[in-house]
CSV table of C-alpha atoms in Angstrom, one decimal:
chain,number,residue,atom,x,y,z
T,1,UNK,CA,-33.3,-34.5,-9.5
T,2,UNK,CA,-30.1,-32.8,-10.4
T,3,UNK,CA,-26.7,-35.1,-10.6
T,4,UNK,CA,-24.6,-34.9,-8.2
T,5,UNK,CA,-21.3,-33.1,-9.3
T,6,UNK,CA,-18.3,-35.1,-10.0
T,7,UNK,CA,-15.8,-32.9,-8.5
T,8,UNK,CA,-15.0,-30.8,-5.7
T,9,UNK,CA,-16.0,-27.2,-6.3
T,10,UNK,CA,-14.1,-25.8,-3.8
T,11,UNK,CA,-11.0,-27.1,-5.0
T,12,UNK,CA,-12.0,-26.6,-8.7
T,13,UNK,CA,-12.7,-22.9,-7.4
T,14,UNK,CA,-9.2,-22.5,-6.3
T,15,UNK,CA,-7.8,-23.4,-9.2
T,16,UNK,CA,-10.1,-21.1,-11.4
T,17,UNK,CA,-9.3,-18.3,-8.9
T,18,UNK,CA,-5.6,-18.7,-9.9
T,19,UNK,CA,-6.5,-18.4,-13.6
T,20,UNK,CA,-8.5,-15.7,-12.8
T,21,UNK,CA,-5.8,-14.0,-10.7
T,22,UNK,CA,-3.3,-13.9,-13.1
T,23,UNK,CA,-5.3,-12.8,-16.2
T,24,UNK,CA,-8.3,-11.0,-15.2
T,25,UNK,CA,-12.0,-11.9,-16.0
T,26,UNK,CA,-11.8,-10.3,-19.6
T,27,UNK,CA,-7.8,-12.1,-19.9
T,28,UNK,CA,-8.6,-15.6,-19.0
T,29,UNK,CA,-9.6,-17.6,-21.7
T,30,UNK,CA,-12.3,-20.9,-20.9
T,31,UNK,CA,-9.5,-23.0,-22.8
T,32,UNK,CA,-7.1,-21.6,-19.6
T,33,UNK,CA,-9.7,-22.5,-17.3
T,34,UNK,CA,-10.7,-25.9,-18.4
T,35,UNK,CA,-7.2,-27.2,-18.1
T,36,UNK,CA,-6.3,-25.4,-15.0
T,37,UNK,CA,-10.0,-26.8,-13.4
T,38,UNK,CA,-9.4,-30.4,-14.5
T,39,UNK,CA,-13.2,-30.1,-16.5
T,40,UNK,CA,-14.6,-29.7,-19.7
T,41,UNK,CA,-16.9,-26.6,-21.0
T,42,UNK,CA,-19.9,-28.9,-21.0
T,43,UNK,CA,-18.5,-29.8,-17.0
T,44,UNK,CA,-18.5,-26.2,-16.1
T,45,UNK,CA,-21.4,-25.0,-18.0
T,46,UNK,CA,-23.6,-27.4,-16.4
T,47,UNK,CA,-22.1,-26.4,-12.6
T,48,UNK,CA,-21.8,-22.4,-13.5
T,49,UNK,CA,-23.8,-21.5,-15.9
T,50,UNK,CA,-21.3,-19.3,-18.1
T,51,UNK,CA,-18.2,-18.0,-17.6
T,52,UNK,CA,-19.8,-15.1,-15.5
T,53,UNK,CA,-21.3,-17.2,-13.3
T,54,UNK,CA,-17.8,-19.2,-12.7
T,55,UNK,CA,-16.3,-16.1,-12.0
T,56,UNK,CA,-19.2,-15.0,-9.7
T,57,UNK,CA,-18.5,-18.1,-8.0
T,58,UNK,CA,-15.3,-17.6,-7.5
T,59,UNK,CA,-15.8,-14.1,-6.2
T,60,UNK,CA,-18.2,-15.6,-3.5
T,61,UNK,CA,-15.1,-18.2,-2.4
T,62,UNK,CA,-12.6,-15.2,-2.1
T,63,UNK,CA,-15.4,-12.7,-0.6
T,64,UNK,CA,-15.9,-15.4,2.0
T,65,UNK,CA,-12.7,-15.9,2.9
T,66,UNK,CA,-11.9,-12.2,2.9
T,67,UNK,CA,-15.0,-11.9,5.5
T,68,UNK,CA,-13.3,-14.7,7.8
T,69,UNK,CA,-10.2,-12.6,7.8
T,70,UNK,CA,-12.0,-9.5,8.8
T,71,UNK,CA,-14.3,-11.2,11.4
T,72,UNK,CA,-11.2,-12.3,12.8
T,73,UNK,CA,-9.6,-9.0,12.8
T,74,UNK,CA,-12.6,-7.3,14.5
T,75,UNK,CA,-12.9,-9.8,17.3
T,76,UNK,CA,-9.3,-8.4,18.8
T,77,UNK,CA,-9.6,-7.8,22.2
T,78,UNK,CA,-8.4,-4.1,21.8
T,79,UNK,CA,-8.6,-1.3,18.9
T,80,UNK,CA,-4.8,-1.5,18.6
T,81,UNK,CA,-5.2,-5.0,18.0
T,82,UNK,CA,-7.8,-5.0,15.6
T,83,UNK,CA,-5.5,-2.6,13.3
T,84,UNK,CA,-2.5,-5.0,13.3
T,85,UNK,CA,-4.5,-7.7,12.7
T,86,UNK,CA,-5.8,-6.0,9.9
T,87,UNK,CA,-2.8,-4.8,8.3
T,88,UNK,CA,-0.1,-7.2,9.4
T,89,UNK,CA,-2.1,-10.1,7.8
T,90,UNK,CA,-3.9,-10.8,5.0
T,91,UNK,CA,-5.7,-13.4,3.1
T,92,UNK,CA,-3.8,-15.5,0.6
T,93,UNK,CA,-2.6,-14.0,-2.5
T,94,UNK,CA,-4.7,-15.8,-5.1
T,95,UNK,CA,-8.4,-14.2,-3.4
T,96,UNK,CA,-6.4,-10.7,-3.0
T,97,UNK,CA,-5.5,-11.2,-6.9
T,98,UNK,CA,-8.8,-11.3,-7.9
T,99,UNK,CA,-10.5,-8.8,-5.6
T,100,UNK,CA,-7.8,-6.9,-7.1
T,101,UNK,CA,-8.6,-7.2,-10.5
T,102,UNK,CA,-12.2,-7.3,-9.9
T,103,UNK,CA,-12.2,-3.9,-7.9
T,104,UNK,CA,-9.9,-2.6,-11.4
T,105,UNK,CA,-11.2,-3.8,-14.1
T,106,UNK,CA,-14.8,-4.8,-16.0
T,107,UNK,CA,-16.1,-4.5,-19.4
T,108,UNK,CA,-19.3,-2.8,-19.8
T,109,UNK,CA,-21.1,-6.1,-19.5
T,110,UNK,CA,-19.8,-6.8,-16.0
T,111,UNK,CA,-19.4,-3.5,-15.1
T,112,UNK,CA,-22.0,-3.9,-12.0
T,113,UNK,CA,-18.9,-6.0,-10.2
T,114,UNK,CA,-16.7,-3.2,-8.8
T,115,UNK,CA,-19.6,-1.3,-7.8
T,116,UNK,CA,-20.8,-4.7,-5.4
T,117,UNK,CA,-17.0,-5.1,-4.1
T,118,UNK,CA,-17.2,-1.1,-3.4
T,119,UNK,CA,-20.1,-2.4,-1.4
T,120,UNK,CA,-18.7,-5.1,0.3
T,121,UNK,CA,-15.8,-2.5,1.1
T,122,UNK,CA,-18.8,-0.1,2.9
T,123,UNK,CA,-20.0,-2.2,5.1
T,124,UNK,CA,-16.3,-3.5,6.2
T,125,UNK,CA,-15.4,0.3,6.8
T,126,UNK,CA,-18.7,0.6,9.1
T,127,UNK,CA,-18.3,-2.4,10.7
T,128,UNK,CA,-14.9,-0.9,11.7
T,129,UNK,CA,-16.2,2.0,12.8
T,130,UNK,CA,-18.7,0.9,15.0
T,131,UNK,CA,-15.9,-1.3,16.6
T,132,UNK,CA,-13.9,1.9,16.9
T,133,UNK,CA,-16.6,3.2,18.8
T,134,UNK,CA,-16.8,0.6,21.0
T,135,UNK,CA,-13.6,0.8,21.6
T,136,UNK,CA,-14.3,4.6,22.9
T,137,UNK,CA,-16.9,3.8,24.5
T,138,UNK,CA,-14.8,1.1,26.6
T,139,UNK,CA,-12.0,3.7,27.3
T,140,UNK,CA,-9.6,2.0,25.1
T,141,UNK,CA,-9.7,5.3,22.1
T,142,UNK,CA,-9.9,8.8,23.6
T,143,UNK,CA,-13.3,10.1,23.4
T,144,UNK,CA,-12.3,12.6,20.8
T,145,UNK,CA,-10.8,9.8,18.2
T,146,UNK,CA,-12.8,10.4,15.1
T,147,UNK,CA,-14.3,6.8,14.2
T,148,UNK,CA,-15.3,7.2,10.6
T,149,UNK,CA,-12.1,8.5,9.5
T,150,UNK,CA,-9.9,6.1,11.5
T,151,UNK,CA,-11.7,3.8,10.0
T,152,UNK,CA,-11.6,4.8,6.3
T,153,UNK,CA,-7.7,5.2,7.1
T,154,UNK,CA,-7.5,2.0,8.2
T,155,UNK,CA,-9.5,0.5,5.1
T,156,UNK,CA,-7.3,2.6,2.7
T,157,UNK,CA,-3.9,0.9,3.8
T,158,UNK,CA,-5.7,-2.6,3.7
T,159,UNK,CA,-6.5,-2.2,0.3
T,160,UNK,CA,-3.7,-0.9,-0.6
T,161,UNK,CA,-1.9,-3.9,1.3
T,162,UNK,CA,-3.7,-6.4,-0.5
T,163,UNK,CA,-3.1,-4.6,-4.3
T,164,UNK,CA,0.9,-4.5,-3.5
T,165,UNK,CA,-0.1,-7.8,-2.3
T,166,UNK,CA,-1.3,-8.6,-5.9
T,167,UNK,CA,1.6,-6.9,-7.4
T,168,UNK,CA,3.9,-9.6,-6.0
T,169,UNK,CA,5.8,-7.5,-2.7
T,170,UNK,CA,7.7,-9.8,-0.7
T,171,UNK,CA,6.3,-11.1,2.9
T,172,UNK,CA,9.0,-8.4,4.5
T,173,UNK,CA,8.4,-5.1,2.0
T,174,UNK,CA,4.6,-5.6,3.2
T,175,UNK,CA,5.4,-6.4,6.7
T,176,UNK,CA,7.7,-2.7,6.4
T,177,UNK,CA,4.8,-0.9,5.0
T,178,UNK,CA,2.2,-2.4,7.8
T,179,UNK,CA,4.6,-1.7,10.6
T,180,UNK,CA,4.7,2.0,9.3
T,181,UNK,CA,0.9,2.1,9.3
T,182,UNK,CA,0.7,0.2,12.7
T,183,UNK,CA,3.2,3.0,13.9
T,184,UNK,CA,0.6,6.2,12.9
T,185,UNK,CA,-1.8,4.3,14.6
T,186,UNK,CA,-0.4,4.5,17.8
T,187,UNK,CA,-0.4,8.7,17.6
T,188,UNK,CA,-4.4,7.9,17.9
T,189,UNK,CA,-4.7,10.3,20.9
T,190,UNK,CA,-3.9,13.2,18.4
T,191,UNK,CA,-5.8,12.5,15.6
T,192,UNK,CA,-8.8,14.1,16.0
T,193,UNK,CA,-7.3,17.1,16.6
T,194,UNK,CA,-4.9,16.5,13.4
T,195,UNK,CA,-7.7,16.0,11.4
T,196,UNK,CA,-9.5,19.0,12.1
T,197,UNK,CA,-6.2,21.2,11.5
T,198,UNK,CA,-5.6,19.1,8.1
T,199,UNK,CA,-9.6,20.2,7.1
T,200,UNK,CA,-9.0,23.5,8.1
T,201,UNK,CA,-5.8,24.2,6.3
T,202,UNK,CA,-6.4,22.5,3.6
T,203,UNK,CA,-7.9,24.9,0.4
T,204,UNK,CA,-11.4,23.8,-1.0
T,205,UNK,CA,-11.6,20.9,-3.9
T,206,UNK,CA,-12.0,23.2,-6.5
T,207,UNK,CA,-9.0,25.3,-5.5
T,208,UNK,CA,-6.9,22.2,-5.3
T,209,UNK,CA,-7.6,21.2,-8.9
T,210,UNK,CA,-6.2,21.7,-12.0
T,211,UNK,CA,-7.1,22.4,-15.3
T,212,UNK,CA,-7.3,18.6,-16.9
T,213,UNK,CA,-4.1,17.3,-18.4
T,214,UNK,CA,-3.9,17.2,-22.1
T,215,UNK,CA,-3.1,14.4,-23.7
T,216,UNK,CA,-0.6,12.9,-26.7
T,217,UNK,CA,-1.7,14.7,-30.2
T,218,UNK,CA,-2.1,11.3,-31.3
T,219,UNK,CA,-5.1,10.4,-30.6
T,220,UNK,CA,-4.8,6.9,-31.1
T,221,UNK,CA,-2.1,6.1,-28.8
T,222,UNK,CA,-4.5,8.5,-26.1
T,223,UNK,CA,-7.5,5.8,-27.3
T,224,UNK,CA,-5.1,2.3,-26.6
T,225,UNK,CA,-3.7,3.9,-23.2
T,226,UNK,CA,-7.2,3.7,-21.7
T,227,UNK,CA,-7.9,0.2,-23.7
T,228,UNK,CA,-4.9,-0.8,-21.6
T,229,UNK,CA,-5.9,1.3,-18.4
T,230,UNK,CA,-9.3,-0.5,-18.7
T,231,UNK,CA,-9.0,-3.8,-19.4
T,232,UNK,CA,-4.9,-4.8,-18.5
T,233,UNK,CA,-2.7,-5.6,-21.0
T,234,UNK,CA,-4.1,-9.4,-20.9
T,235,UNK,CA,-7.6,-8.3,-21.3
T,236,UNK,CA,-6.6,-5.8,-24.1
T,237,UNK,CA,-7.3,-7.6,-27.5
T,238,UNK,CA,-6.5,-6.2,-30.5
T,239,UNK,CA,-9.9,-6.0,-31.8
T,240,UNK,CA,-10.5,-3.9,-28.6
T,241,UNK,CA,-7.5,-1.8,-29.5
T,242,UNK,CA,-7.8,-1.4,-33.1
T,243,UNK,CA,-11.7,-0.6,-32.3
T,244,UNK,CA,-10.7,2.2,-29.9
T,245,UNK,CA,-8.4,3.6,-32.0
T,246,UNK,CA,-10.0,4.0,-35.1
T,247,UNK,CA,-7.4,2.3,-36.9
T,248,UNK,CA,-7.2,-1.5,-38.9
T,249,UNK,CA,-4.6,-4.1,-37.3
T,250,UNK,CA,-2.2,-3.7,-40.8
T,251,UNK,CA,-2.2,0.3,-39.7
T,252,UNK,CA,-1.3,-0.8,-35.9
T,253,UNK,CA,1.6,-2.9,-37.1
T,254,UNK,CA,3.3,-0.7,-38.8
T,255,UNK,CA,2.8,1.9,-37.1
T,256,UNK,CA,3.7,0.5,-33.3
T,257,UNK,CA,4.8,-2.8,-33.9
T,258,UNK,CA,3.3,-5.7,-31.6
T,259,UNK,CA,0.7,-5.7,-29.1
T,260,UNK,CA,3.3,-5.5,-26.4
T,261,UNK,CA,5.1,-2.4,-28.1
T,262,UNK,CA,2.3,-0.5,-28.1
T,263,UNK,CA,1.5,-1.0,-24.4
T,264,UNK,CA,5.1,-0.1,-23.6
T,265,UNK,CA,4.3,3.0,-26.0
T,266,UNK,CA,0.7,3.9,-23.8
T,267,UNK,CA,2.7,3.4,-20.9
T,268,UNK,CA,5.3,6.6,-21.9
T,269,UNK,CA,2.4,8.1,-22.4
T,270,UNK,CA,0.7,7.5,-19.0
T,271,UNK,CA,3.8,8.1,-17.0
T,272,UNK,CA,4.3,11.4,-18.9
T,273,UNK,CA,1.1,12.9,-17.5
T,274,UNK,CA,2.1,12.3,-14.4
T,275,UNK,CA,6.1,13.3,-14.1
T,276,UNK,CA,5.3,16.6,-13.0
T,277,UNK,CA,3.6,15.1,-9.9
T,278,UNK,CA,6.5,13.0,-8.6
T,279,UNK,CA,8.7,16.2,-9.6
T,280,UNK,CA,6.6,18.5,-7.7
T,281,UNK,CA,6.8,16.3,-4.3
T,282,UNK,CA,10.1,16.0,-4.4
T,283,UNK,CA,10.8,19.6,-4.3
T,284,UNK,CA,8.3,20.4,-1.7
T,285,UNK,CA,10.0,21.8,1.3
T,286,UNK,CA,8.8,19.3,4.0
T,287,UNK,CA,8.6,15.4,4.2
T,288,UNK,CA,4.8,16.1,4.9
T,289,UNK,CA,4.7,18.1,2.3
T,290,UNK,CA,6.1,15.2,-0.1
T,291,UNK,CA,3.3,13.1,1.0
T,292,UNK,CA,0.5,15.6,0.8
T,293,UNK,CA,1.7,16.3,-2.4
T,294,UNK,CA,1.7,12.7,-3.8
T,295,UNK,CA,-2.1,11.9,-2.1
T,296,UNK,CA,-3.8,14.9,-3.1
T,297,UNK,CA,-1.9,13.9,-6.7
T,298,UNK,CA,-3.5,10.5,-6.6
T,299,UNK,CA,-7.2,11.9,-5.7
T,300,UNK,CA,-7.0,14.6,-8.5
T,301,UNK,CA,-6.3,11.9,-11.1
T,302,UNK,CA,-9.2,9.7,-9.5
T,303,UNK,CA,-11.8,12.7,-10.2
T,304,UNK,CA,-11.0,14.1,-13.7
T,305,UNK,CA,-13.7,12.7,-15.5
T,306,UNK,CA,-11.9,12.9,-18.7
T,307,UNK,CA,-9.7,9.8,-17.9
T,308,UNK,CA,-10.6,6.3,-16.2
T,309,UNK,CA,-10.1,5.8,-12.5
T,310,UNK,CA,-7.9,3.4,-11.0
T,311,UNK,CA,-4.3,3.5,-12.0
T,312,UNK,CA,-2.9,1.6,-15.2
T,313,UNK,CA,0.5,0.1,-13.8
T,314,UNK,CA,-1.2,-0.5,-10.7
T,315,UNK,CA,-3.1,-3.2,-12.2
T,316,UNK,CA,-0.8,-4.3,-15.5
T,317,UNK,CA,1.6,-4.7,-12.3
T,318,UNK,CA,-0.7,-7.8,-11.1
T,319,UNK,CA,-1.2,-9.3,-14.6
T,320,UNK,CA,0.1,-13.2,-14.7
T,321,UNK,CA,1.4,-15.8,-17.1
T,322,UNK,CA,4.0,-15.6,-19.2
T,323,UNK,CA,2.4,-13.5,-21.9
T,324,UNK,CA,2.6,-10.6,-19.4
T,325,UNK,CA,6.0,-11.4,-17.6
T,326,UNK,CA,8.0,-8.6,-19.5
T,327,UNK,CA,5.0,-6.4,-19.3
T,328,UNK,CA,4.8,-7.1,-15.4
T,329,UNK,CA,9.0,-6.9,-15.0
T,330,UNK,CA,8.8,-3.5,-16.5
T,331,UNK,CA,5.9,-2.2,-14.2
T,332,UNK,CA,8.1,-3.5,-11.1
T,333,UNK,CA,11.2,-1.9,-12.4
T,334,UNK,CA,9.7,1.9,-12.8
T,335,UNK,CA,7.8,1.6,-9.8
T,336,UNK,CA,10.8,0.4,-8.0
T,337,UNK,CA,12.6,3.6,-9.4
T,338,UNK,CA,9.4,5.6,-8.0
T,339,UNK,CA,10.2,4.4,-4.5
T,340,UNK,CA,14.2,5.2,-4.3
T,341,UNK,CA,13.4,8.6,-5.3
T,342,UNK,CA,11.1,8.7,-2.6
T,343,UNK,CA,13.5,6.7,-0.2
T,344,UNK,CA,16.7,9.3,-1.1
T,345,UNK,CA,14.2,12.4,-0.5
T,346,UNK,CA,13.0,11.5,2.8
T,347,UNK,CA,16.6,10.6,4.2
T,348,UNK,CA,17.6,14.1,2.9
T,349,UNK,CA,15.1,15.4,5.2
T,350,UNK,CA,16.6,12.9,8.5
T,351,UNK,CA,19.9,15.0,8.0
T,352,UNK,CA,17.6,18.1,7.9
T,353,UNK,CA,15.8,16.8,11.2
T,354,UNK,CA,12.8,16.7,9.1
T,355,UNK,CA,12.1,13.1,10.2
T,356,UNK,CA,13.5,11.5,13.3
T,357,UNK,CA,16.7,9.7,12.6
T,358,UNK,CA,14.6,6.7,14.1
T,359,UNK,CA,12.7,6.9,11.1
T,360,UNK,CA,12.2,3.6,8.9
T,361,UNK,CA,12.8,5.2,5.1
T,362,UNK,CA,11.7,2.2,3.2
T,363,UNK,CA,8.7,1.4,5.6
T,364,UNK,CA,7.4,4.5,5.1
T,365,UNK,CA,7.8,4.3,1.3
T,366,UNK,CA,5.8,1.9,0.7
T,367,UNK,CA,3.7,2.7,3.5
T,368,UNK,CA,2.7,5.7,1.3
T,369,UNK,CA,2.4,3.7,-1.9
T,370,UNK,CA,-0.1,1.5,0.0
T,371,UNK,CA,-2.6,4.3,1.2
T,372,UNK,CA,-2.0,5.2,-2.5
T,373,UNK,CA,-3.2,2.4,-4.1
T,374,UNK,CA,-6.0,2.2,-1.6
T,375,UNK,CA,-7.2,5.5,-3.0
T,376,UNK,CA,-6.7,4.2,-6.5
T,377,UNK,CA,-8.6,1.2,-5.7
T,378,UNK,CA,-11.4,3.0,-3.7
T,379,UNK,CA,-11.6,5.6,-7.1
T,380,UNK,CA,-11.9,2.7,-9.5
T,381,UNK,CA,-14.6,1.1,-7.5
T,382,UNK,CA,-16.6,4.0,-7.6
T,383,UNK,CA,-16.3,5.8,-4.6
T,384,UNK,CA,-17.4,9.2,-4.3
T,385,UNK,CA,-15.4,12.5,-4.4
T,386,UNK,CA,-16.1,13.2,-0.7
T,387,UNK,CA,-15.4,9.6,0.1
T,388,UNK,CA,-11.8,10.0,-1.4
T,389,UNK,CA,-11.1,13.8,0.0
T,390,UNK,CA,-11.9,12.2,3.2
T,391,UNK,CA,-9.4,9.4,2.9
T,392,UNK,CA,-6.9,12.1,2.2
T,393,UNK,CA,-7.7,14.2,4.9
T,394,UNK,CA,-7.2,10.9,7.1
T,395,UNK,CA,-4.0,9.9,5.9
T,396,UNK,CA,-2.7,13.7,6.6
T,397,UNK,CA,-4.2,13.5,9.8
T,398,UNK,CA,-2.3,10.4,10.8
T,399,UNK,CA,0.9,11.6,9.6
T,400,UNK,CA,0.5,15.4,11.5
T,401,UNK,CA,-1.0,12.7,14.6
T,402,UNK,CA,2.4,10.4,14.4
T,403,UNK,CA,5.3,11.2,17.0
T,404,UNK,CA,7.2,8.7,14.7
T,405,UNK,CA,7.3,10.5,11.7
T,406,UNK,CA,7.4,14.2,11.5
T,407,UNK,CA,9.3,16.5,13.7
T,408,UNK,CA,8.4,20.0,15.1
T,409,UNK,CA,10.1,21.6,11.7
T,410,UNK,CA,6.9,20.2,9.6
């Protein structure tokens, strides 16, 4: 007969889950998670199995608890209620930390773990539909709301809730971008007709793309961006870099510097390939325009199969620990310059009576960034190319659907 354990898993999970959190699976060390968990190896060799199976473990804790939340969420007495619920409140940090991660970032090894949260994710969006469709069925949506794609909206801006969430937003920056979202939502009578204009106007995948990006002539900066895109600049170690790059550590010394040089290096890099994008949104005529331009942006990265999914700052942005501070202040500080470009081109377009004056500028920032990440999220799970177009078509849909956001100039 087994012996009973001499600790309390759940609180042993929570600690691991914080570990995990700030590092990463591939980042977090068993010396880390010994002394956060109050055990030895042998201790949570025994109880786990391996350091997979702790981490497995702890997936199962914040899954659970992630399933609570939605249960709750669902059991709103109305559809309008059900969304807020959703997107006004969340679980606690540490569980949407390692989702986070988890959804991000595997090594070949565990590489079957995004593709079981993309899962997980699946059955939540269904599950929302079919309350959706309740709801029409009750009279409380207009018969002509379009379920799946309310739903995968709705799904989009949670995720992309919980990764800024991860990323360390304050209670009232997530609270702005929810109340944005909660605001579309309320334009539901329109949407189904939004979304079939949106499809209808909007030019075929392959017109939309185009040709890949090339990258940096040197080839082994190109190679340690994805290490770092991959696996987090925690998770990154230098035999993975100097592997990857086709180089020996005395050669990536001296030629850029430390490990945390040559993220900041790979992250010039990454944000080069993409200035053009912001650049482009900013000129385009309209504020819907702007965030067309940014979405469709985000799902063309997510399908060029010559670069990873997800989004490297988007997850060096949730990395912990004091290793990673400087690499995490840095992330904050360029996305933070991301979003008052954003905020000064949308109040240009109030004084053009582009957007209501009523509009909230810095709600709907980071409103957008959410559905963003959500995307980014979804893409690094796995989800498929039609799965993502759709979740564009949505979120254009709910702007085109939302009294409180564009005018009858867009």
């Amino acid at each position: 007969m087994a012996r009973p354990r001499a600790f309390e898993e759940d609180e042993v999970l929570d600690r691991a889950a914080d570990v995990f959190g700030r590092h990463g699976y591939d980042g977090s060390t068993m010396v880390e998670l010994t002394a956060a968990m109050g055990l030895n190896a042998p201790s949570i060799y025994a109880a786990f199995g391996s350091k997979r199976g702790l981490f497995d473990a702890v997936l199962r804790r914040c899954g659970a608890r992630e399933d609570e939340h939605w249960a709750w969420a669902l059991a709103a007495p109305t559809a309008e209620g059900v969304v807020k619920r959703l997107l006004t409140t969340s679980p606690e940090q540490a569980s949407s930390r390692v989702l986070g991660h988890a959804g991000l970032v595997m090594g070949t090894e565990n590489a079957d773990i995004p593709a079981a949260l993309l899962h997980r994710r699946q059955s939540a969006e269904l599950k929302l539909r079919d309350r959706f469709e309740e709801a029409k069925r009750g009279g409380d949506l207009p018969a002509k709301a379009d379920a799946s794609r309310l739903a995968s909206y709705v799904t989009a801006v949670h995720d992309g809730l919980a990764m800024k969430a991860a990323g360390g937003a304050l209670p009232g920056e997530l609270r702005e971008a929810a109340g944005q979202a909660v605001a579309a939502w309320r334009a539901i009578s329109d949407v189904a007709v939004a979304a079939s204009i949106a499809a209808k106007g909007s030019p075929p995948a392959d017109e939309r793309s185009r040709d890949p990006r090339r990258f940096s002539a040197d080839a082994a900066l190109d190679a340690a961006m994805k290490v770092f895109w991959t696996k987090g600049f925690a998770g990154a170690s230098l035999n993975d870099l100097t592997e990857a790059m086709g180089i020996t550590r005395p050669s990536l010394y001296a030629a850029f510097g430390n490990k945390e040089a040559l993220f900041f290096r790979a992250l010039d890099l990454y944000q080069s390939l993409r200035k053009d994008d912001m650049a482009e949104a900013l000129q385009a005529p309209t504020a819907r325009g702007v965030f067309e331009t940014l979405l469709r942006g985000s799902l063309r990265y997510q399908l060029d199969e010559g670069q990873p999914r997800g989004c490297l700052m988007v997850l060096n942005a949730m990395q912990g620990g004091d290793e990673a501070r400087v690499i995490r202040d840095e992330i904050l500080r360029r996305q933070a310059i991301g979003r008052e470009l954003l905020a000064a081109r949308f109040e240009q377009a109030k004084r053009e009576g582009d957007l209501l004056p009523t509009v909230n500028v810095p709600g709907l920032v980071r409103f957008i960034q959410s559905l963003m990440h959500g995307i980014l999220m979804q893409g690094a799970a796995g989800a498929s190319p039609s799965e993502l177009e759709g979740l564009v078509e949505s979120g254009l849909a709910m702007w085109t659907a939302s009294a409180d956001l564009p005018t009858g100039k867009d």
